[in-house]
Amino acid sequence: MRLHEYQAKQVFADAGVPTPASQLAETVDEAVDAAEEIGYPVAIKAQVHVGGRGKAGGIKLVENTEEAREAAEDIIGMDLKGYHVSTVLVEEAVDFVNELYVGVTMDRGEGEPVAMVSTKGGVNIEEVAEEDPDAIAREHIDPAFGMHPFQARKVVYEAGVDRDVANDVASVLTTLYQLWDDRDGSDVEVNPLMITSDDEVVAADAVMNIDDDALFRQPELSEMAEEASEGDELEQKADEYGFDYVRLSGNVGIIGNGAGLVMTTLDLVDYYGGEPANFLDVGGGAKAQRIANALDMVFSDDNVDSVVFNIFGGITRGDEVAQGINQALEQFDEIPKPVTVRLAGTNAEEGMEILNEELVTVEHTLEDAVQRAVEYAKEVEA
Amino acid sequence: MSVLVDEDTRVVVQGITGGEGKFHTEQMLEYGTNVVAGAVPGRGGQEVAGVPVYDTVQQAAREEDANASVVFVPPAFAADACFEALDADGLDLVVAITEGVPTQDMSRVYRKLQETDTHLVGPNCPGVITPGVAKLGILPGNIFSSGNVGLVSRSGTLTYQVVDNLTQRGIGQTTAIGIGGDPIIGTDFVDALELFEADPDTHAVAMCGEIGGEDEEEAARFIGEHMDTPVVGFIAGRTAPPGKRMGHAGAIVSGSGTGTAESKINALENNGVPVGDTPEEVADHVEDLL
């Protein structure tokens, strides 16, 4: 779960990382008032989870009231790479001489956290990592001990940070690691960390991604993250139902159990010439109501022309699944979209007997079910 | 023969008094697994499905001569349960079924693991099965059959699918290992492949990977350099868009082109591993190699 910039900045500021003066605004008037109060120049920044906001017109630097109004009018309500901008952060523009990147993330290959510093801040750090990996100094941290102070200094000097600000940068890094550790971060970053002509360090942006699996022990962040949740209506509905769901651009709706099997079903739809409309994993042990909810979700996607169910029961029982499918379909006078079902594994035979074959098409193998669903989708399109 | 699990495997179930723990203990017993003890703090002296329960894993291991454990403990306590199992004397296999364990917790368990000789499988995995002998976990026993193909997979239900394709055409398995789809896991592909390579009864291996991370690429290099036993691959997530997490915490394609299905398939094929486009094709390739 990713926090918005303004939320992450609040968390960082509370922990002692220097941040510029800023205010959140939801209307143009609020934005202008905030700018007057902070004093020009200010940056007006769209609060959406999109990388490269500046290039996409989501961040503007303004010098006076007129410019502030114009920028706020442009940004509030705009569509930024598919995300609707409803709030902006109005922030003191920092006069800087240098920009750094400072961050902590999980190195999954090594199974331990890594602290990183680069003097190539202010740009897309993923590109730097790819094109010039040596420009990022790295230090792995033993998660049992945490980060020793010398490790913070080591990586800061290794990166070639100016001696005059090295201690302050090391202190920011130490704080980021503590936040990462205490708050179950997956990525905690400042990019850019600006260095002013007075050798002050200021966090001009803030990234905080929290491990979804740890939200149960981070109630405060969990609440913030809920506020920060974004996505279209269907993705929000999936959150409510508790499904792993990703909307895609095709027209074959896909419901299955288990991430690997659902991904495989998507791939097979593509392999047989169709286009998947979504990834929907009902998870393990889904009962009838959950199956009905899944069908409701996929039916409410207007792009879907045909639906395929692929269930391989382990914990999940085929008879429960079949009941859920019947239950969801029996409420329609006419089935809105053709449904193809493939059941295997635990209680699959019982499930096949229960399934109302007037409502669905039953197939016995994964390959047959996917091909049938793709055919149906093509018939609808034709 | 088999890897990790055989007729001498004696199992402690951690969390045996919980709903999942109890149900799957019964299933494991029914399959023939030697479940010799349960471990739940405060429940020592009780019995579940005829199995004696102890307060600690150490007591269970000592009293019942156990050498393996299966963890059915809720996510908040799962890492502690793994630490307890790794600390107990005599356990050389720990299988963690729990889904949703915080990654930082696993990072600490992973570090502890480096100091021991114990194999940890999981978390967020279906478990390990040696067909006809024993299963540790939640895999549906009836789809497996005994034979000479090893199977290792990051996804539970995909394991079932591929095993079904194999069993349907009469190809049995030595052992199937579900390693789990989380970013940090105990036993990875390379560890599993190493075990299969050393097992004279495993004549081919089916390896099911997915998008995210670089474990499959590493496995491909290992196969190229160290394996004589032929391997067949499958990679799920070819159609996944970058930046979106597909269910498994590990299944996310990074924006910069690493961890993609394409890079994994290329790595495998460049090391002589045929990769099936469908689970059925995986079975075709395995059949050709045997």
mmCIF file of N, CA and C in Angstrom, chain A residues 83 106 108-113 130 142-145 180-181 184-185 211-214 216-217 235 244 246 248 257-261 263-264 266-268 270-272 276 279 312-315 342 346 366-367, chain B residues 20 24 76 100-105 107-108 110-111 138 140 143 154-155 157-158 160-161 164-165 183-184 210-213 234-239 241 244-248 250-251 256 277-281:
data_model
loop_
_atom_site.group_PDB
_atom_site.id
_atom_site.type_symbol
_atom_site.label_atom_id
_atom_site.label_comp_id
_atom_site.label_asym_id
_atom_site.label_seq_id
_atom_site.Cartn_x
_atom_site.Cartn_y
_atom_site.Cartn_z
ATOM 1 N N TYR A 83 -5.405 8.797 -13.678
ATOM 2 C CA TYR A 83 -5.851 9.054 -12.308
ATOM 3 C C TYR A 83 -6.405 10.466 -12.180
ATOM 4 N N MET A 106 13.652 -3.648 0.341
ATOM 5 C CA MET A 106 13.968 -5.053 0.592
ATOM 6 C C MET A 106 14.647 -5.611 -0.647
ATOM 7 N N ARG A 108 15.044 -8.644 -2.304
ATOM 8 C CA ARG A 108 14.431 -9.971 -2.146
ATOM 9 C C ARG A 108 15.379 -11.088 -2.521
ATOM 10 N N GLY A 109 16.308 -10.793 -3.442
ATOM 11 C CA GLY A 109 17.299 -11.805 -3.815
ATOM 12 C C GLY A 109 18.153 -12.202 -2.620
ATOM 13 N N GLU A 110 18.557 -11.208 -1.841
ATOM 14 C CA GLU A 110 19.405 -11.461 -0.677
ATOM 15 C C GLU A 110 18.575 -11.775 0.567
ATOM 16 N N GLY A 111 17.285 -11.465 0.518
ATOM 17 C CA GLY A 111 16.423 -11.701 1.665
ATOM 18 C C GLY A 111 16.668 -10.747 2.807
ATOM 19 N N GLU A 112 17.268 -9.594 2.508
ATOM 20 C CA GLU A 112 17.499 -8.621 3.581
ATOM 21 C C GLU A 112 17.418 -7.195 3.046
ATOM 22 N N PRO A 113 17.192 -6.229 3.967
ATOM 23 C CA PRO A 113 17.063 -4.851 3.515
ATOM 24 C C PRO A 113 18.373 -4.276 2.991
ATOM 25 N N GLU A 130 19.443 1.011 -13.800
ATOM 26 C CA GLU A 130 19.617 0.189 -14.987
ATOM 27 C C GLU A 130 20.834 0.609 -15.805
ATOM 28 N N ASP A 142 21.704 -6.176 8.219
ATOM 29 C CA ASP A 142 21.262 -7.402 8.865
ATOM 30 C C ASP A 142 19.979 -7.098 9.639
ATOM 31 N N PRO A 143 18.855 -7.728 9.234
ATOM 32 C CA PRO A 143 17.575 -7.336 9.841
ATOM 33 C C PRO A 143 17.500 -7.692 11.322
ATOM 34 N N ALA A 144 18.371 -8.582 11.771
ATOM 35 C CA ALA A 144 18.342 -8.932 13.193
ATOM 36 C C ALA A 144 19.000 -7.841 14.044
ATOM 37 N N PHE A 145 19.991 -7.135 13.477
ATOM 38 C CA PHE A 145 20.693 -6.100 14.238
ATOM 39 C C PHE A 145 20.173 -4.702 13.939
ATOM 40 N N TRP A 180 11.384 2.439 8.126
ATOM 41 C CA TRP A 180 11.208 1.217 7.340
ATOM 42 C C TRP A 180 10.986 0.034 8.271
ATOM 43 N N ASP A 181 11.801 -0.021 9.302
ATOM 44 C CA ASP A 181 11.772 -1.145 10.240
ATOM 45 C C ASP A 181 10.520 -1.093 11.131
ATOM 46 N N ASP A 184 7.015 -1.219 8.999
ATOM 47 C CA ASP A 184 6.830 -2.271 7.988
ATOM 48 C C ASP A 184 6.844 -1.722 6.568
ATOM 49 N N GLY A 185 7.824 -0.881 6.294
ATOM 50 C CA GLY A 185 7.943 -0.361 4.939
ATOM 51 C C GLY A 185 8.407 -1.436 3.973
ATOM 52 N N ASP A 211 4.123 -2.733 3.547
ATOM 53 C CA ASP A 211 3.814 -4.145 3.285
ATOM 54 C C ASP A 211 2.348 -4.401 3.636
ATOM 55 N N ASP A 212 1.541 -4.746 2.639
ATOM 56 C CA ASP A 212 0.110 -4.997 2.880
ATOM 57 C C ASP A 212 -0.109 -6.050 3.962
ATOM 58 N N ASP A 213 0.776 -7.042 3.982
ATOM 59 C CA ASP A 213 0.606 -8.135 4.932
ATOM 60 C C ASP A 213 0.865 -7.699 6.375
ATOM 61 N N ALA A 214 1.441 -6.506 6.559
ATOM 62 C CA ALA A 214 1.753 -6.059 7.923
ATOM 63 C C ALA A 214 0.803 -4.953 8.394
ATOM 64 N N PHE A 216 -1.972 -5.074 9.582
ATOM 65 C CA PHE A 216 -2.691 -5.412 10.820
ATOM 66 C C PHE A 216 -2.001 -4.857 12.058
ATOM 67 N N ARG A 217 -0.695 -4.620 11.969
ATOM 68 C CA ARG A 217 -0.006 -4.088 13.153
ATOM 69 C C ARG A 217 0.418 -2.638 12.959
ATOM 70 N N GLU A 235 -12.034 -1.860 -9.063
ATOM 71 C CA GLU A 235 -10.925 -2.230 -8.193
ATOM 72 C C GLU A 235 -11.274 -1.942 -6.733
ATOM 73 N N ASP A 244 -8.176 -10.495 -4.814
ATOM 74 C CA ASP A 244 -7.051 -9.990 -5.591
ATOM 75 C C ASP A 244 -7.573 -9.796 -6.996
ATOM 76 N N VAL A 246 -7.201 -7.421 -10.742
ATOM 77 C CA VAL A 246 -6.563 -6.422 -11.590
ATOM 78 C C VAL A 246 -7.382 -6.320 -12.864
ATOM 79 N N LEU A 248 -7.974 -5.476 -16.709
ATOM 80 C CA LEU A 248 -7.161 -5.440 -17.926
ATOM 81 C C LEU A 248 -8.053 -4.974 -19.072
ATOM 82 N N ASN A 257 -8.884 -19.789 -8.738
ATOM 83 C CA ASN A 257 -8.365 -19.815 -7.372
ATOM 84 C C ASN A 257 -6.862 -20.053 -7.397
ATOM 85 N N GLY A 258 -6.140 -19.170 -6.690
ATOM 86 C CA GLY A 258 -4.687 -19.298 -6.660
ATOM 87 C C GLY A 258 -4.054 -18.421 -7.721
ATOM 88 N N ALA A 259 -3.091 -17.581 -7.300
ATOM 89 C CA ALA A 259 -2.501 -16.595 -8.206
ATOM 90 C C ALA A 259 -1.874 -17.247 -9.438
ATOM 91 N N GLY A 260 -1.116 -18.308 -9.240
ATOM 92 C CA GLY A 260 -0.397 -18.924 -10.357
ATOM 93 C C GLY A 260 -1.349 -19.514 -11.381
ATOM 94 N N LEU A 261 -2.406 -20.149 -10.899
ATOM 95 C CA LEU A 261 -3.376 -20.758 -11.812
ATOM 96 C C LEU A 261 -4.187 -19.688 -12.548
ATOM 97 N N MET A 263 -3.150 -16.624 -13.255
ATOM 98 C CA MET A 263 -2.236 -16.057 -14.260
ATOM 99 C C MET A 263 -2.133 -16.979 -15.461
ATOM 100 N N THR A 264 -2.054 -18.278 -15.190
ATOM 101 C CA THR A 264 -1.967 -19.256 -16.276
ATOM 102 C C THR A 264 -3.225 -19.210 -17.145
ATOM 103 N N LEU A 266 -5.132 -16.585 -17.642
ATOM 104 C CA LEU A 266 -4.991 -15.371 -18.458
ATOM 105 C C LEU A 266 -4.104 -15.652 -19.673
ATOM 106 N N ASP A 267 -2.970 -16.290 -19.396
ATOM 107 C CA ASP A 267 -2.009 -16.561 -20.466
ATOM 108 C C ASP A 267 -2.625 -17.465 -21.533
ATOM 109 N N LEU A 268 -3.444 -18.423 -21.091
ATOM 110 C CA LEU A 268 -4.056 -19.340 -22.059
ATOM 111 C C LEU A 268 -5.116 -18.626 -22.897
ATOM 112 N N ASP A 270 -4.948 -15.611 -23.842
ATOM 113 C CA ASP A 270 -4.128 -14.919 -24.830
ATOM 114 C C ASP A 270 -3.605 -15.918 -25.872
ATOM 115 N N TYR A 271 -3.142 -17.066 -25.411
ATOM 116 C CA TYR A 271 -2.571 -18.107 -26.277
ATOM 117 C C TYR A 271 -3.590 -18.583 -27.317
ATOM 118 N N TYR A 272 -4.856 -18.670 -26.902
ATOM 119 C CA TYR A 272 -5.897 -19.140 -27.824
ATOM 120 C C TYR A 272 -6.584 -17.987 -28.560
ATOM 121 N N PRO A 276 -7.671 -11.240 -22.158
ATOM 122 C CA PRO A 276 -8.208 -11.267 -20.793
ATOM 123 C C PRO A 276 -8.720 -9.893 -20.340
ATOM 124 N N PHE A 279 -7.801 -10.101 -13.945
ATOM 125 C CA PHE A 279 -7.241 -11.146 -13.091
ATOM 126 C C PHE A 279 -8.118 -11.144 -11.850
ATOM 127 N N PHE A 312 -9.313 -25.194 -9.390
ATOM 128 C CA PHE A 312 -8.688 -26.464 -9.058
ATOM 129 C C PHE A 312 -8.686 -26.576 -7.546
ATOM 130 N N GLY A 313 -9.601 -27.355 -7.012
ATOM 131 C CA GLY A 313 -9.802 -27.404 -5.567
ATOM 132 C C GLY A 313 -8.686 -28.107 -4.837
ATOM 133 N N GLY A 314 -8.222 -27.453 -3.791
ATOM 134 C CA GLY A 314 -7.370 -28.096 -2.798
ATOM 135 C C GLY A 314 -8.147 -27.930 -1.513
ATOM 136 N N ILE A 315 -8.005 -26.741 -0.921
ATOM 137 C CA ILE A 315 -8.853 -26.350 0.201
ATOM 138 C C ILE A 315 -10.248 -26.020 -0.327
ATOM 139 N N ARG A 342 -14.884 -24.811 -15.495
ATOM 140 C CA ARG A 342 -14.037 -25.981 -15.392
ATOM 141 C C ARG A 342 -13.732 -26.189 -13.906
ATOM 142 N N THR A 346 -10.621 -31.177 -5.366
ATOM 143 C CA THR A 346 -11.493 -31.575 -4.262
ATOM 144 C C THR A 346 -12.976 -31.402 -4.586
ATOM 145 N N LEU A 366 -8.762 -27.557 -18.656
ATOM 146 C CA LEU A 366 -8.420 -26.138 -18.680
ATOM 147 C C LEU A 366 -8.394 -25.611 -20.115
ATOM 148 N N GLU A 367 -7.739 -26.380 -20.990
ATOM 149 C CA GLU A 367 -7.575 -25.931 -22.378
ATOM 150 C C GLU A 367 -8.933 -25.779 -23.064
ATOM 151 N N GLU B 20 -7.752 -24.900 10.664
ATOM 152 C CA GLU B 20 -6.937 -25.425 9.561
ATOM 153 C C GLU B 20 -6.028 -26.536 10.057
ATOM 154 N N HIS B 24 -6.357 -30.303 8.515
ATOM 155 C CA HIS B 24 -5.291 -30.846 7.669
ATOM 156 C C HIS B 24 -4.467 -31.911 8.385
ATOM 157 N N ALA B 76 0.398 -13.320 12.067
ATOM 158 C CA ALA B 76 1.077 -12.479 13.052
ATOM 159 C C ALA B 76 2.069 -13.293 13.893
ATOM 160 N N GLY B 100 0.359 -14.649 4.006
ATOM 161 C CA GLY B 100 0.267 -13.288 4.527
ATOM 162 C C GLY B 100 1.236 -12.971 5.655
ATOM 163 N N VAL B 101 2.382 -13.653 5.678
ATOM 164 C CA VAL B 101 3.394 -13.345 6.693
ATOM 165 C C VAL B 101 4.127 -12.060 6.279
ATOM 166 N N PRO B 102 4.239 -11.071 7.184
ATOM 167 C CA PRO B 102 4.949 -9.840 6.823
ATOM 168 C C PRO B 102 6.368 -10.125 6.328
ATOM 169 N N THR B 103 6.751 -9.417 5.264
ATOM 170 C CA THR B 103 8.037 -9.690 4.617
ATOM 171 C C THR B 103 9.220 -9.451 5.563
ATOM 172 N N GLN B 104 9.135 -8.414 6.392
ATOM 173 C CA GLN B 104 10.258 -8.150 7.302
ATOM 174 C C GLN B 104 10.425 -9.295 8.304
ATOM 175 N N ASP B 105 9.326 -9.904 8.719
ATOM 176 C CA ASP B 105 9.415 -11.057 9.626
ATOM 177 C C ASP B 105 10.166 -12.200 8.940
ATOM 178 N N SER B 107 12.264 -11.918 6.566
ATOM 179 C CA SER B 107 13.659 -11.547 6.366
ATOM 180 C C SER B 107 14.493 -11.980 7.581
ATOM 181 N N ARG B 108 13.916 -11.851 8.772
ATOM 182 C CA ARG B 108 14.646 -12.262 9.988
ATOM 183 C C ARG B 108 14.721 -13.793 10.071
ATOM 184 N N TYR B 110 14.740 -15.770 7.564
ATOM 185 C CA TYR B 110 15.668 -16.162 6.510
ATOM 186 C C TYR B 110 17.115 -16.070 6.993
ATOM 187 N N ARG B 111 17.387 -15.013 7.762
ATOM 188 C CA ARG B 111 18.734 -14.841 8.300
ATOM 189 C C ARG B 111 19.069 -15.976 9.261
ATOM 190 N N ILE B 138 -1.202 -28.967 2.583
ATOM 191 C CA ILE B 138 -2.623 -28.952 2.230
ATOM 192 C C ILE B 138 -2.897 -29.501 0.841
ATOM 193 N N PRO B 140 -3.998 -31.714 -2.213
ATOM 194 C CA PRO B 140 -4.980 -32.804 -2.319
ATOM 195 C C PRO B 140 -4.277 -34.077 -2.791
ATOM 196 N N ILE B 143 -4.700 -36.471 -6.416
ATOM 197 C CA ILE B 143 -4.289 -36.201 -7.801
ATOM 198 C C ILE B 143 -2.849 -36.635 -8.075
ATOM 199 N N ARG B 154 6.099 -22.382 -7.599
ATOM 200 C CA ARG B 154 5.844 -21.237 -6.727
ATOM 201 C C ARG B 154 4.369 -21.080 -6.416
ATOM 202 N N SER B 155 3.516 -21.806 -7.143
ATOM 203 C CA SER B 155 2.075 -21.630 -6.958
ATOM 204 C C SER B 155 1.405 -22.939 -6.604
ATOM 205 N N THR B 157 -2.058 -23.927 -6.693
ATOM 206 C CA THR B 157 -3.036 -24.486 -7.625
ATOM 207 C C THR B 157 -2.407 -24.830 -8.975
ATOM 208 N N LEU B 158 -1.357 -24.099 -9.342
ATOM 209 C CA LEU B 158 -0.661 -24.443 -10.590
ATOM 210 C C LEU B 158 0.057 -25.787 -10.443
ATOM 211 N N TYR B 160 -1.118 -28.241 -8.709
ATOM 212 C CA TYR B 160 -2.168 -29.246 -8.887
ATOM 213 C C TYR B 160 -2.451 -29.454 -10.374
ATOM 214 N N GLN B 161 -2.523 -28.333 -11.097
ATOM 215 C CA GLN B 161 -2.831 -28.405 -12.521
ATOM 216 C C GLN B 161 -1.791 -29.241 -13.267
ATOM 217 N N ASP B 164 -1.800 -32.875 -12.313
ATOM 218 C CA ASP B 164 -2.952 -33.517 -12.923
ATOM 219 C C ASP B 164 -2.642 -33.889 -14.375
ATOM 220 N N ASN B 165 -2.038 -32.945 -15.106
ATOM 221 C CA ASN B 165 -1.666 -33.222 -16.494
ATOM 222 C C ASN B 165 -0.702 -34.404 -16.574
ATOM 223 N N PRO B 183 7.878 -12.939 -1.622
ATOM 224 C CA PRO B 183 9.176 -12.414 -2.046
ATOM 225 C C PRO B 183 10.353 -13.086 -1.320
ATOM 226 N N ILE B 184 10.179 -13.443 -0.060
ATOM 227 C CA ILE B 184 11.266 -14.118 0.653
ATOM 228 C C ILE B 184 10.761 -15.473 1.124
ATOM 229 N N GLU B 210 6.972 -18.095 -12.171
ATOM 230 C CA GLU B 210 6.051 -17.010 -12.519
ATOM 231 C C GLU B 210 6.820 -15.705 -12.585
ATOM 232 N N ILE B 211 6.136 -14.643 -13.007
ATOM 233 C CA ILE B 211 6.743 -13.320 -13.095
ATOM 234 C C ILE B 211 7.185 -12.833 -11.710
ATOM 235 N N GLY B 212 8.118 -11.900 -11.711
ATOM 236 C CA GLY B 212 8.576 -11.283 -10.471
ATOM 237 C C GLY B 212 9.868 -11.888 -9.957
ATOM 238 N N GLY B 213 10.774 -11.029 -9.489
ATOM 239 C CA GLY B 213 12.039 -11.501 -8.936
ATOM 240 C C GLY B 213 12.937 -12.109 -9.991
ATOM 241 N N PHE B 234 7.815 -23.995 -16.924
ATOM 242 C CA PHE B 234 6.566 -23.288 -17.241
ATOM 243 C C PHE B 234 6.622 -21.964 -16.488
ATOM 244 N N ILE B 235 6.219 -20.881 -17.137
ATOM 245 C CA ILE B 235 6.228 -19.567 -16.486
ATOM 246 C C ILE B 235 4.841 -18.941 -16.604
ATOM 247 N N ALA B 236 4.229 -18.660 -15.477
ATOM 248 C CA ALA B 236 2.911 -18.018 -15.476
ATOM 249 C C ALA B 236 3.071 -16.504 -15.439
ATOM 250 N N GLY B 237 2.162 -15.805 -16.107
ATOM 251 C CA GLY B 237 2.144 -14.345 -16.046
ATOM 252 C C GLY B 237 2.638 -13.648 -17.296
ATOM 253 N N ARG B 238 2.601 -14.338 -18.446
ATOM 254 C CA ARG B 238 3.046 -13.719 -19.704
ATOM 255 C C ARG B 238 2.226 -12.474 -20.034
ATOM 256 N N THR B 239 0.963 -12.480 -19.649
ATOM 257 C CA THR B 239 0.083 -11.377 -20.032
ATOM 258 C C THR B 239 -0.024 -10.301 -18.944
ATOM 259 N N PRO B 241 0.491 -7.038 -16.862
ATOM 260 C CA PRO B 241 1.026 -5.716 -17.162
ATOM 261 C C PRO B 241 2.057 -5.296 -16.108
ATOM 262 N N LYS B 244 1.729 -4.053 -11.820
ATOM 263 C CA LYS B 244 0.562 -4.571 -11.107
ATOM 264 C C LYS B 244 0.920 -5.867 -10.401
ATOM 265 N N ARG B 245 0.479 -5.981 -9.165
ATOM 266 C CA ARG B 245 0.744 -7.196 -8.413
ATOM 267 C C ARG B 245 -0.362 -8.206 -8.689
ATOM 268 N N MET B 246 0.041 -9.383 -9.145
ATOM 269 C CA MET B 246 -0.932 -10.419 -9.482
ATOM 270 C C MET B 246 -1.032 -11.419 -8.327
ATOM 271 N N GLY B 247 -1.759 -11.076 -7.317
ATOM 272 C CA GLY B 247 -2.013 -12.003 -6.219
ATOM 273 C C GLY B 247 -0.813 -12.287 -5.337
ATOM 274 N N HIS B 248 0.094 -13.131 -5.782
ATOM 275 C CA HIS B 248 1.291 -13.420 -4.990
ATOM 276 C C HIS B 248 2.070 -12.147 -4.738
ATOM 277 N N GLY B 250 5.073 -11.836 -4.596
ATOM 278 C CA GLY B 250 6.242 -11.775 -5.455
ATOM 279 C C GLY B 250 5.915 -11.548 -6.916
ATOM 280 N N ALA B 251 4.636 -11.732 -7.290
ATOM 281 C CA ALA B 251 4.282 -11.720 -8.701
ATOM 282 C C ALA B 251 3.986 -10.314 -9.193
ATOM 283 N N SER B 256 11.116 -1.930 -15.304
ATOM 284 C CA SER B 256 12.323 -1.819 -16.123
ATOM 285 C C SER B 256 12.675 -3.099 -16.887
ATOM 286 N N ASP B 277 4.112 -23.843 -23.358
ATOM 287 C CA ASP B 277 3.206 -22.691 -23.420
ATOM 288 C C ASP B 277 1.975 -22.929 -22.567
ATOM 289 N N THR B 278 1.636 -24.211 -22.361
ATOM 290 C CA THR B 278 0.475 -24.572 -21.546
ATOM 291 C C THR B 278 0.898 -25.702 -20.611
ATOM 292 N N PRO B 279 0.144 -25.925 -19.533
ATOM 293 C CA PRO B 279 0.477 -27.056 -18.654
ATOM 294 C C PRO B 279 0.489 -28.382 -19.405
ATOM 295 N N GLU B 280 -0.401 -28.510 -20.371
ATOM 296 C CA GLU B 280 -0.447 -29.730 -21.175
ATOM 297 C C GLU B 280 0.877 -29.924 -21.929
ATOM 298 N N GLU B 281 1.422 -28.826 -22.440
ATOM 299 C CA GLU B 281 2.702 -28.906 -23.155
ATOM 300 C C GLU B 281 3.854 -29.270 -22.236
#
